[in-house]
CSV table of C-alpha atoms in Angstrom, one decimal:
chain,number,residue,atom,x,y,z
Y,12,MET,CA,0.0,0.0,0.0
Y,13,SER,CA,1.4,3.5,-0.8
Y,14,MET,CA,1.1,6.3,1.0
Y,15,GLN,CA,-2.3,8.7,0.4
Y,16,LEU,CA,-2.3,12.0,-0.1
Y,17,ALA,CA,-5.1,14.3,0.4
Y,18,PRO,CA,-5.4,16.4,-2.9
Y,19,SER,CA,-3.7,19.3,-1.3
Y,20,GLY,CA,-0.5,17.5,-1.1
Y,21,HIS,CA,-1.2,17.1,3.2
Y,22,ILE,CA,0.4,14.0,4.5
Y,23,PRO,CA,-2.1,12.0,6.8
Y,24,SER,CA,-1.0,11.5,10.4
Y,25,LEU,CA,2.0,13.5,10.9
Y,26,ASP,CA,0.2,16.6,12.6
Y,27,GLY,CA,-1.0,14.3,15.3
Y,28,ILE,CA,2.1,12.4,15.4
Y,29,ARG,CA,4.0,15.9,16.3
Y,30,ALA,CA,1.4,16.6,19.0
Y,31,VAL,CA,1.7,13.3,20.8
Y,32,ALA,CA,5.4,14.2,20.8
Y,33,ILE,CA,5.0,17.7,21.9
Y,34,LEU,CA,2.9,16.1,24.8
Y,35,ILE,CA,5.2,13.9,25.7
Y,36,VAL,CA,8.2,16.1,26.1
Y,37,PHE,CA,5.6,18.6,27.8
Y,38,ALA,CA,4.8,15.9,30.3
Y,39,ALA,CA,8.4,15.3,31.3
Y,40,HIS,CA,8.8,18.7,31.8
Y,41,ALA,CA,6.1,19.4,34.0
Y,42,GLY,CA,6.6,16.6,36.1
Y,43,ILE,CA,3.5,14.1,35.3
Y,44,SER,CA,5.2,11.4,33.4
Y,45,ALA,CA,7.8,9.3,34.7
Y,46,ALA,CA,7.0,6.5,32.5
Y,47,ILE,CA,7.4,8.0,28.9
Y,48,PRO,CA,11.0,9.6,28.6
Y,49,GLY,CA,10.8,13.1,27.4
Y,50,GLY,CA,13.9,12.2,25.4
Y,51,PHE,CA,12.0,10.3,23.7
Y,52,GLY,CA,10.2,12.9,21.6
Y,53,VAL,CA,13.4,14.5,20.3
Y,54,THR,CA,13.9,11.0,18.3
Y,55,VAL,CA,10.4,11.3,17.3
Y,56,PHE,CA,10.6,14.6,15.9
Y,57,PHE,CA,13.9,13.7,14.6
Y,58,PHE,CA,12.5,11.4,12.7
Y,59,LEU,CA,9.8,13.1,11.2
Y,60,SER,CA,11.6,15.8,10.1
Y,61,GLY,CA,13.7,13.8,7.7
Y,62,TYR,CA,10.6,11.7,6.8
Y,63,LEU,CA,8.9,15.0,5.5
Y,64,ILE,CA,11.7,17.1,4.2
Y,65,THR,CA,13.2,13.9,2.2
Y,66,HIS,CA,9.7,13.7,0.4
Y,67,LEU,CA,9.4,17.3,-0.6
Y,68,LEU,CA,12.7,17.1,-1.7
Y,69,HIS,CA,11.6,14.2,-4.1
Y,70,ARG,CA,8.8,15.9,-5.3
Y,71,GLU,CA,10.7,18.5,-5.8
Y,72,PHE,CA,13.1,16.8,-7.8
Y,73,MET,CA,10.7,14.8,-9.9
Y,74,ARG,CA,9.2,18.2,-10.9
Y,75,THR,CA,12.4,19.6,-11.9
Y,76,GLY,CA,14.7,17.3,-11.9
Y,77,GLY,CA,17.1,18.8,-9.2
Y,78,VAL,CA,16.7,20.6,-5.8
Y,79,ASP,CA,17.0,24.2,-5.5
Y,80,LEU,CA,19.5,24.8,-2.4
Y,81,PRO,CA,19.6,28.4,-1.8
Y,82,ALA,CA,15.7,28.1,-1.7
Y,83,PHE,CA,15.7,25.2,0.2
Y,84,TYR,CA,17.8,27.1,2.7
Y,85,MET,CA,15.8,30.5,2.5
Y,86,ARG,CA,12.5,28.7,3.2
Y,87,ARG,CA,13.8,27.0,6.6
Y,88,LEU,CA,15.5,30.4,7.8
Y,89,LEU,CA,12.0,31.8,6.9
Y,90,ARG,CA,10.0,29.7,8.9
Y,91,LEU,CA,12.7,28.6,12.0
Y,92,GLY,CA,14.0,32.1,12.3
Y,93,PRO,CA,11.1,34.4,13.1
Y,94,PRO,CA,9.6,32.3,16.2
Y,95,ILE,CA,13.3,31.4,17.5
Y,96,LEU,CA,14.3,35.3,17.6
Y,97,VAL,CA,10.5,36.5,18.6
Y,98,THR,CA,10.7,33.8,21.7
Y,99,LEU,CA,14.6,34.8,22.7
Y,100,ALA,CA,14.1,38.6,22.7
Y,101,VAL,CA,10.5,37.8,25.5
Y,102,GLY,CA,12.5,35.8,26.7
Y,103,ALA,CA,15.4,38.6,27.6
Y,104,VAL,CA,12.1,41.1,28.4
Y,105,LEU,CA,11.1,38.6,31.1
Y,106,VAL,CA,14.5,37.8,32.3
Y,107,TRP,CA,15.4,41.8,32.2
Y,108,ALA,CA,11.8,42.2,34.2
Y,109,GLY,CA,12.6,39.3,37.0
Y,110,LEU,CA,10.0,37.1,35.4
Y,111,PHE,CA,12.4,34.3,33.8
Y,112,GLN,CA,15.3,33.1,35.5
Y,113,GLY,CA,18.7,33.2,33.4
Y,114,GLU,CA,20.8,35.2,31.9
Y,115,VAL,CA,21.0,37.5,28.7
Y,116,GLU,CA,24.5,36.8,27.4
Y,117,TRP,CA,25.4,37.3,23.9
Y,118,ARG,CA,28.0,34.5,23.5
Y,119,THR,CA,25.2,32.2,24.2
Y,120,LEU,CA,22.3,33.6,22.3
Y,121,SER,CA,24.7,34.0,19.2
Y,122,SER,CA,25.1,30.1,19.6
Y,123,GLN,CA,21.6,29.6,19.9
Y,124,VAL,CA,20.3,31.7,17.0
Y,125,PHE,CA,23.6,30.4,14.7
Y,126,PHE,CA,22.9,26.3,15.3
Y,127,TYR,CA,26.1,25.8,17.4
Y,128,TYR,CA,24.1,25.5,21.0
Y,129,ASN,CA,24.4,21.8,21.0
Y,130,TYR,CA,28.1,22.2,21.1
Y,131,PHE,CA,28.7,25.4,23.2
Y,132,ALA,CA,26.7,23.9,25.7
Y,133,GLN,CA,29.3,21.5,26.3
Y,134,TYR,CA,32.3,23.1,25.8
Y,135,GLY,CA,31.6,26.7,25.9
Y,136,ASP,CA,30.6,29.1,28.7
Y,137,ARG,CA,27.2,28.7,28.7
Y,138,HIS,CA,24.6,31.6,30.5
Y,139,GLU,CA,21.1,31.1,28.7
Y,140,ILE,CA,17.9,32.5,29.4
Y,141,PHE,CA,16.4,29.4,31.9
Y,142,GLY,CA,13.8,27.4,29.5
Y,143,THR,CA,16.0,28.0,26.1
Y,144,GLU,CA,18.5,24.8,26.8
Y,145,ILE,CA,16.2,22.8,24.4
Y,146,LEU,CA,17.2,25.0,21.5
Y,147,TRP,CA,20.1,22.2,21.0
Y,148,SER,CA,18.0,19.8,19.1
Y,149,LEU,CA,17.4,22.7,16.4
Y,150,SER,CA,21.3,22.6,15.9
Y,151,VAL,CA,21.5,19.1,15.3
Y,152,GLU,CA,18.7,19.4,12.5
Y,153,GLU,CA,20.4,22.1,10.8
Y,154,HIS,CA,23.8,20.5,10.6
Y,155,PHE,CA,22.1,17.5,9.2
Y,156,TYR,CA,20.6,19.7,6.7
Y,157,LEU,CA,24.0,20.8,5.7
Y,158,LEU,CA,24.7,17.3,4.2
Y,159,TRP,CA,21.2,16.2,3.3
Y,160,PRO,CA,20.2,17.8,0.2
Y,161,ALA,CA,23.1,16.8,-1.5
Y,162,LEU,CA,23.1,13.1,-0.2
Y,163,PHE,CA,19.6,12.9,-1.8
Y,164,LEU,CA,20.7,14.3,-5.0
Y,165,GLY,CA,23.4,11.6,-5.1
Y,166,ILE,CA,20.7,9.0,-4.3
Y,167,ALA,CA,17.9,10.4,-7.0
Y,168,ARG,CA,20.3,10.6,-9.6
Y,169,GLY,CA,21.5,7.1,-8.8
Y,170,TRP,CA,25.0,7.5,-7.7
Y,171,VAL,CA,24.0,5.6,-4.4
Y,172,GLY,CA,21.7,3.4,-3.6
Y,173,LEU,CA,19.8,2.9,0.0
Y,174,ARG,CA,22.0,0.3,1.2
Y,175,PHE,CA,24.4,3.3,1.6
Y,176,LEU,CA,21.9,4.8,3.8
Y,177,GLY,CA,21.7,1.6,5.8
Y,178,LEU,CA,25.6,1.7,6.1
Y,179,LEU,CA,25.8,5.3,7.4
Y,180,LEU,CA,23.2,4.0,9.9
Y,181,GLY,CA,25.9,1.3,10.8
Y,182,ILE,CA,28.7,3.4,11.2
Y,183,SER,CA,26.4,6.0,13.5
Y,184,LEU,CA,26.1,3.6,15.8
Y,185,VAL,CA,29.5,2.1,15.5
Y,186,TRP,CA,31.0,6.0,16.0
Y,187,ARG,CA,28.6,6.1,19.2
Y,188,TRP,CA,30.2,3.3,20.8
Y,189,VAL,CA,33.9,4.7,19.8
Y,190,ARG,CA,33.1,7.9,21.7
Y,191,PHE,CA,31.6,6.2,24.9
Y,192,SER,CA,33.6,2.9,25.4
Y,193,VAL,CA,37.0,4.1,23.7
Y,194,LEU,CA,37.2,8.2,23.5
Y,195,GLY,CA,35.1,8.0,27.2
Y,196,HIS,CA,32.5,10.7,26.4
Y,197,ASP,CA,29.6,10.4,28.7
Y,198,GLU,CA,25.9,10.0,27.9
Y,199,LEU,CA,25.4,14.1,28.1
Y,200,ALA,CA,27.8,14.4,25.4
Y,201,ILE,CA,26.4,12.0,23.0
Y,202,TYR,CA,22.6,12.8,23.6
Y,203,LEU,CA,23.4,16.6,22.6
Y,204,SER,CA,25.9,16.3,19.9
Y,205,SER,CA,24.9,16.2,15.9
Y,206,ASP,CA,27.5,13.5,14.7
Y,207,THR,CA,26.0,11.0,17.1
Y,208,ARG,CA,22.0,12.2,16.6
Y,209,MET,CA,21.7,12.6,13.3
Y,210,ASP,CA,21.0,9.4,12.2
Y,211,GLY,CA,17.7,9.9,14.0
Y,212,LEU,CA,16.8,11.8,10.7
Y,213,LEU,CA,18.1,9.6,8.7
Y,214,TYR,CA,15.8,6.7,9.4
Y,215,GLY,CA,12.9,9.2,8.5
Y,216,CYS,CA,15.1,9.9,5.1
Y,217,LEU,CA,15.2,6.2,4.7
Y,218,LEU,CA,11.3,5.4,4.8
Y,219,ALA,CA,10.7,8.5,2.8
Y,220,LEU,CA,12.8,7.2,0.3
Y,221,ALA,CA,11.5,3.7,0.4
Y,222,GLU,CA,7.9,4.5,-0.1
Y,223,ALA,CA,9.0,6.8,-2.6
Y,224,ARG,CA,10.8,4.0,-4.4
Y,225,GLY,CA,7.7,1.5,-3.8
Y,226,VAL,CA,10.3,-0.7,-2.1
Y,227,ALA,CA,8.3,0.0,1.3
Y,228,ALA,CA,5.3,-2.1,0.7
Y,229,ARG,CA,7.6,-5.1,0.7
Y,230,TRP,CA,9.2,-4.3,3.6
Y,231,PHE,CA,6.1,-4.1,6.0
Y,232,PRO,CA,3.6,-6.6,5.5
Y,233,GLN,CA,-0.6,-5.2,4.5
Y,234,GLY,CA,-2.2,-8.4,6.2
Y,235,ARG,CA,-2.5,-9.3,9.9
Y,236,GLY,CA,1.2,-9.7,9.7
Y,237,ARG,CA,1.0,-5.5,10.1
Y,238,PHE,CA,-0.2,-6.0,13.6
Y,239,ALA,CA,2.5,-8.1,14.8
Y,240,LEU,CA,4.7,-5.8,13.7
Y,241,LEU,CA,3.4,-3.0,15.1
Y,242,LEU,CA,3.4,-4.9,18.6
Y,243,GLY,CA,6.8,-5.7,18.3
Y,244,ALA,CA,8.1,-2.0,17.3
Y,245,ALA,CA,5.9,-0.7,20.2
Y,246,LEU,CA,7.8,-3.6,22.3
Y,247,VAL,CA,11.2,-2.7,21.3
Y,248,ILE,CA,10.8,1.0,22.3
Y,249,LEU,CA,9.0,-0.2,25.6
Y,250,VAL,CA,12.4,-2.3,26.3
Y,251,SER,CA,14.5,0.9,25.3
Y,252,PHE,CA,12.9,3.0,28.0
Y,253,ALA,CA,13.3,-0.2,30.5
Y,254,LEU,CA,17.0,-0.6,29.9
Y,255,ARG,CA,19.2,1.6,32.2
Y,256,ASP,CA,22.8,0.6,31.4
Y,257,ALA,CA,24.5,3.7,29.9
Y,258,LEU,CA,26.5,1.7,27.1
Y,259,PHE,CA,23.1,0.4,25.7
Y,260,ARG,CA,21.4,4.1,26.4
Y,261,SER,CA,24.4,5.7,24.4
Y,262,THR,CA,24.6,3.7,21.7
Y,263,LEU,CA,21.9,1.1,20.6
Y,264,ARG,CA,19.2,2.4,22.0
Y,265,TYR,CA,18.6,5.2,19.3
Y,266,SER,CA,19.4,2.9,16.8
Y,267,LEU,CA,16.5,0.6,17.9
Y,268,GLN,CA,13.9,3.7,18.5
Y,269,GLY,CA,14.8,5.0,14.9
Y,270,ALA,CA,14.2,1.5,13.3
Y,271,ALA,CA,10.9,0.5,15.4
Y,272,LEU,CA,9.7,4.3,14.5
Y,273,MET,CA,9.6,2.9,10.7
Y,274,PRO,CA,6.8,0.7,10.6
Y,275,LEU,CA,5.1,2.7,13.3
Y,276,PHE,CA,5.1,5.5,10.8
Y,277,TYR,CA,4.6,3.8,7.8
Y,278,TYR,CA,1.4,2.2,9.1
Y,279,ALA,CA,0.3,5.9,10.7
Y,280,VAL,CA,0.4,7.6,7.3
Y,281,THR,CA,-0.6,4.8,5.2
Y,282,ARG,CA,-3.6,3.5,7.3
Y,283,ALA,CA,-4.4,6.9,8.8
Y,284,GLY,CA,-7.8,6.0,8.7
Y,285,GLU,CA,-7.7,3.0,10.4
Y,286,TRP,CA,-7.4,2.2,14.3
Y,287,PRO,CA,-5.5,3.2,16.3
Y,288,PHE,CA,-4.0,6.0,13.7
Y,289,ARG,CA,-7.3,7.2,13.3
Y,290,ALA,CA,-6.9,9.6,16.4
Y,291,LEU,CA,-3.7,10.9,15.1
Y,292,ASN,CA,-5.9,12.8,12.7
Y,293,ALA,CA,-8.5,14.6,15.0
Y,294,GLY,CA,-8.9,18.2,14.6
Y,295,TRP,CA,-7.6,19.4,18.1
Y,296,LEU,CA,-4.8,17.0,18.0
Y,297,ARG,CA,-3.6,18.4,14.2
Y,298,GLN,CA,-4.5,22.1,15.9
Y,299,ILE,CA,-1.6,21.2,18.7
Y,300,GLY,CA,0.7,19.4,16.0
Y,301,VAL,CA,0.7,23.0,14.0
Y,302,TRP,CA,1.7,24.9,16.9
Y,303,SER,CA,4.1,22.4,18.2
Y,304,PHE,CA,7.0,24.4,17.5
Y,305,THR,CA,6.3,27.2,19.2
Y,306,ILE,CA,5.2,25.3,22.1
Y,307,TYR,CA,8.2,23.4,22.0
Y,308,LEU,CA,10.2,26.8,22.2
Y,309,CYS,CA,8.4,28.6,25.0
Y,310,HIS,CA,6.9,25.7,27.4
Y,311,PHE,CA,10.5,24.9,29.7
Y,312,GLY,CA,10.7,28.4,30.1
Y,313,VAL,CA,7.3,28.7,31.3
Y,314,ILE,CA,7.7,25.6,33.3
Y,315,ILE,CA,11.0,27.0,34.8
Y,316,ALA,CA,9.3,30.5,35.2
Y,317,LEU,CA,6.0,28.8,37.2
Y,318,GLU,CA,8.5,27.0,39.4
Y,319,ALA,CA,10.0,29.6,40.7
Y,320,HIS,CA,7.1,31.5,41.7
Y,321,GLY,CA,6.3,29.0,43.8
Y,322,VAL,CA,3.8,26.2,41.5
Y,323,ALA,CA,4.8,22.9,41.9
Y,324,VAL,CA,6.4,20.8,39.5
Y,325,GLY,CA,3.9,18.0,38.6
Y,326,SER,CA,0.9,19.5,40.5
Y,327,TRP,CA,-2.5,19.8,38.2
Y,328,GLN,CA,-2.3,23.8,38.5
Y,329,MET,CA,1.4,23.5,36.8
Y,330,VAL,CA,0.1,21.1,34.1
Y,331,VAL,CA,-3.2,23.4,33.5
Y,332,ALA,CA,-1.3,26.8,34.0
Y,333,ALA,CA,1.7,26.2,31.6
Y,334,ALA,CA,-0.1,24.3,29.0
Y,335,ALA,CA,-2.5,27.3,29.1
Y,336,ILE,CA,0.3,30.0,28.6
Y,337,SER,CA,2.3,27.6,25.9
Y,338,VAL,CA,-0.8,27.6,23.9
Y,339,ILE,CA,-2.2,31.1,24.4
Y,340,TYR,CA,2.0,31.8,23.3
Y,341,ALA,CA,1.8,29.6,20.4
Y,342,ALA,CA,-1.4,30.8,18.8
Y,343,ALA,CA,-0.3,34.8,18.9
Y,344,VAL,CA,3.2,34.0,17.5
Y,345,ALA,CA,1.5,32.3,14.8
Y,346,TRP,CA,-1.1,35.0,14.1
Y,347,LEU,CA,1.2,37.9,14.6
Y,348,VAL,CA,4.5,36.7,13.4
Y,349,GLU,CA,4.2,33.4,10.9
Y,350,ARG,CA,1.3,34.7,9.1
Y,351,PRO,CA,2.7,37.8,7.9
Y,352,MET,CA,5.9,36.1,7.0
Y,353,MET,CA,3.7,34.1,4.8
Y,354,ARG,CA,2.1,37.3,3.3
Y,355,TRP,CA,5.8,38.4,2.6
Y,356,ARG,CA,6.6,35.7,0.7
Y,357,ARG,CA,3.3,35.7,-1.3
Y,358,LEU,CA,4.5,39.3,-2.1
Y,359,TRP,CA,7.8,38.3,-3.1
Y,360,ALA,CA,6.7,35.6,-5.1
Y,361,ARG,CA,5.0,38.3,-7.2
Y,362,ARG,CA,7.7,40.4,-7.5
Y,363,GLY,CA,9.7,37.4,-9.3
Y,364,GLY,CA,10.8,35.1,-6.0
Y,365,ARG,CA,11.0,32.1,-7.0
Y,366,TRP,CA,10.7,30.3,-3.8
Y,367,ALA,CA,8.1,32.5,-2.0
Y,368,ASN,CA,5.2,31.0,-2.9
Y,369,CYS,CA,6.3,27.8,-1.2
Y,370,PRO,CA,5.0,26.5,2.0
Y,371,PRO,CA,7.8,26.8,4.4
Y,372,TYR,CA,9.3,23.2,4.2
Y,373,GLY,CA,8.9,22.7,0.2
Y,374,CYS,CA,6.7,23.6,-2.9
Y,375,ASP,CA,4.2,21.6,-4.5
Y,376,GLY,CA,4.8,23.3,-7.7
Y,377,PRO,CA,4.1,26.8,-9.1
Y,378,HIS,CA,0.2,26.4,-9.4
Y,379,GLN,CA,-0.1,25.4,-5.7
Y,380,SER,CA,-3.6,26.7,-4.7
Y,381,ARG,CA,-3.8,28.7,-1.3
Y,382,ARG,CA,-5.7,26.2,0.5
Y,383,SER,CA,-2.9,23.5,-0.8
Y,384,THR,CA,-0.3,25.5,0.4
Y,385,MET,CA,-1.5,25.6,3.7
Y,386,ASP,CA,-2.2,22.4,4.4
Y,387,LEU,CA,1.3,21.3,3.1
Y,388,VAL,CA,2.5,23.8,6.1
Y,389,ARG,CA,0.5,22.1,8.4
Y,390,SER,CA,1.7,18.7,7.6
Y,391,THR,CA,5.5,19.9,7.8
Y,392,PRO,CA,7.6,19.5,10.5
Y,393,CYS,CA,7.8,22.6,12.7
Y,394,SER,CA,11.6,21.1,13.3
Y,395,GLU,CA,10.3,19.3,15.4
Y,396,SER,CA,13.0,18.3,17.6
Y,397,LEU,CA,11.6,18.4,20.8
Y,398,ALA,CA,14.5,18.1,23.3
Y,399,ILE,CA,14.7,17.1,26.6
Y,400,ALA,CA,16.9,19.6,28.8
Y,401,SER,CA,16.9,21.9,32.2
Y,402,ALA,CA,18.1,24.9,34.0
Y,403,GLN,CA,21.1,22.8,34.8
Y,404,VAL,CA,23.1,19.7,33.1
Y,405,SER,CA,22.1,17.1,35.4
Y,406,SER,CA,18.3,18.0,35.1
Y,407,VAL,CA,18.8,17.5,31.2
Y,408,ILE,CA,19.9,13.6,31.8
Y,409,SER,CA,17.5,13.0,34.6
Y,410,VAL,CA,14.6,14.2,32.6
Y,411,SER,CA,15.4,12.6,29.6
Y,412,ALA,CA,16.3,9.2,31.3
């Protein structure tokens, strides 16, 4: 069975998956979930990002015979930049007003804005606005996308095959083992570094290419066998949560989770109208998915600020207040920041721009309708790297555990 797109180009279930992931991360940070680690959210969102970006690159390649790299990077800049800059600016004002904790320090802010914070947090003298530590995961994504479009072109033009991606995934696992067992790097360093986490996106890329080439249907059974595969994938993920050995958590854990997500994503997309995936396409859940990037940017700072003002982590008051503030902020950013940016892109297009009519993560063609553009925007990853972090390095480890 192949992926069934809506006439608009919307890919089913992805907004719902994104919403579930942000809820997992939010629950971990708010102190109401010990069963599912918040760090699993970043793995889900890395996978989703690679999956959807690769689908969009494939569409562009099939339409034009290539990939417009300047347009690709400009779209990402215009999608990620405004919400990040606005959120950092709001955080800085709140720190100066005494409502948020942390420091406004230009070197740390620069590392966050220019996407090298995941390494600066490890090796630099970091002084961030509390709650912005989660921006490390965006650094991983942007480092990956410096490399992936060129590798995608090599695959699309037949220079290398899907087996090469399998080789890269194996090399990633071995490299994590080398860093942990030979070089002596700790679990946090493995968790934060681009060179040890980019394979999370590559698993999603592999699934998207397998679907585009028609081989995914041969990988995943379509009859009753799919239930056994889904159950097995879920069990693999649960076991990866339960095992506490540091070597496993720093090496094989990420590979097993990435591999297990492949059938889960495949069936969620190709069988979106069936149980249990039908629930992922509920309107309210999709809306949370649409706003999830901005919720991701702000929610942890909100939780830390509420705790500093006497609201207990794990209490219903924390959950309600943090959720309400985060959703209201995300809706405001969507209305006041992201909508004007979309209008600006359309205006630029009428003046001859080649990328401005495209949604933030891709373009479905020069004659794409307004409705299809909006639907595709809603199905694209909010960079969706929902990370686990904390005001202190030690709490990053404890929440992601």
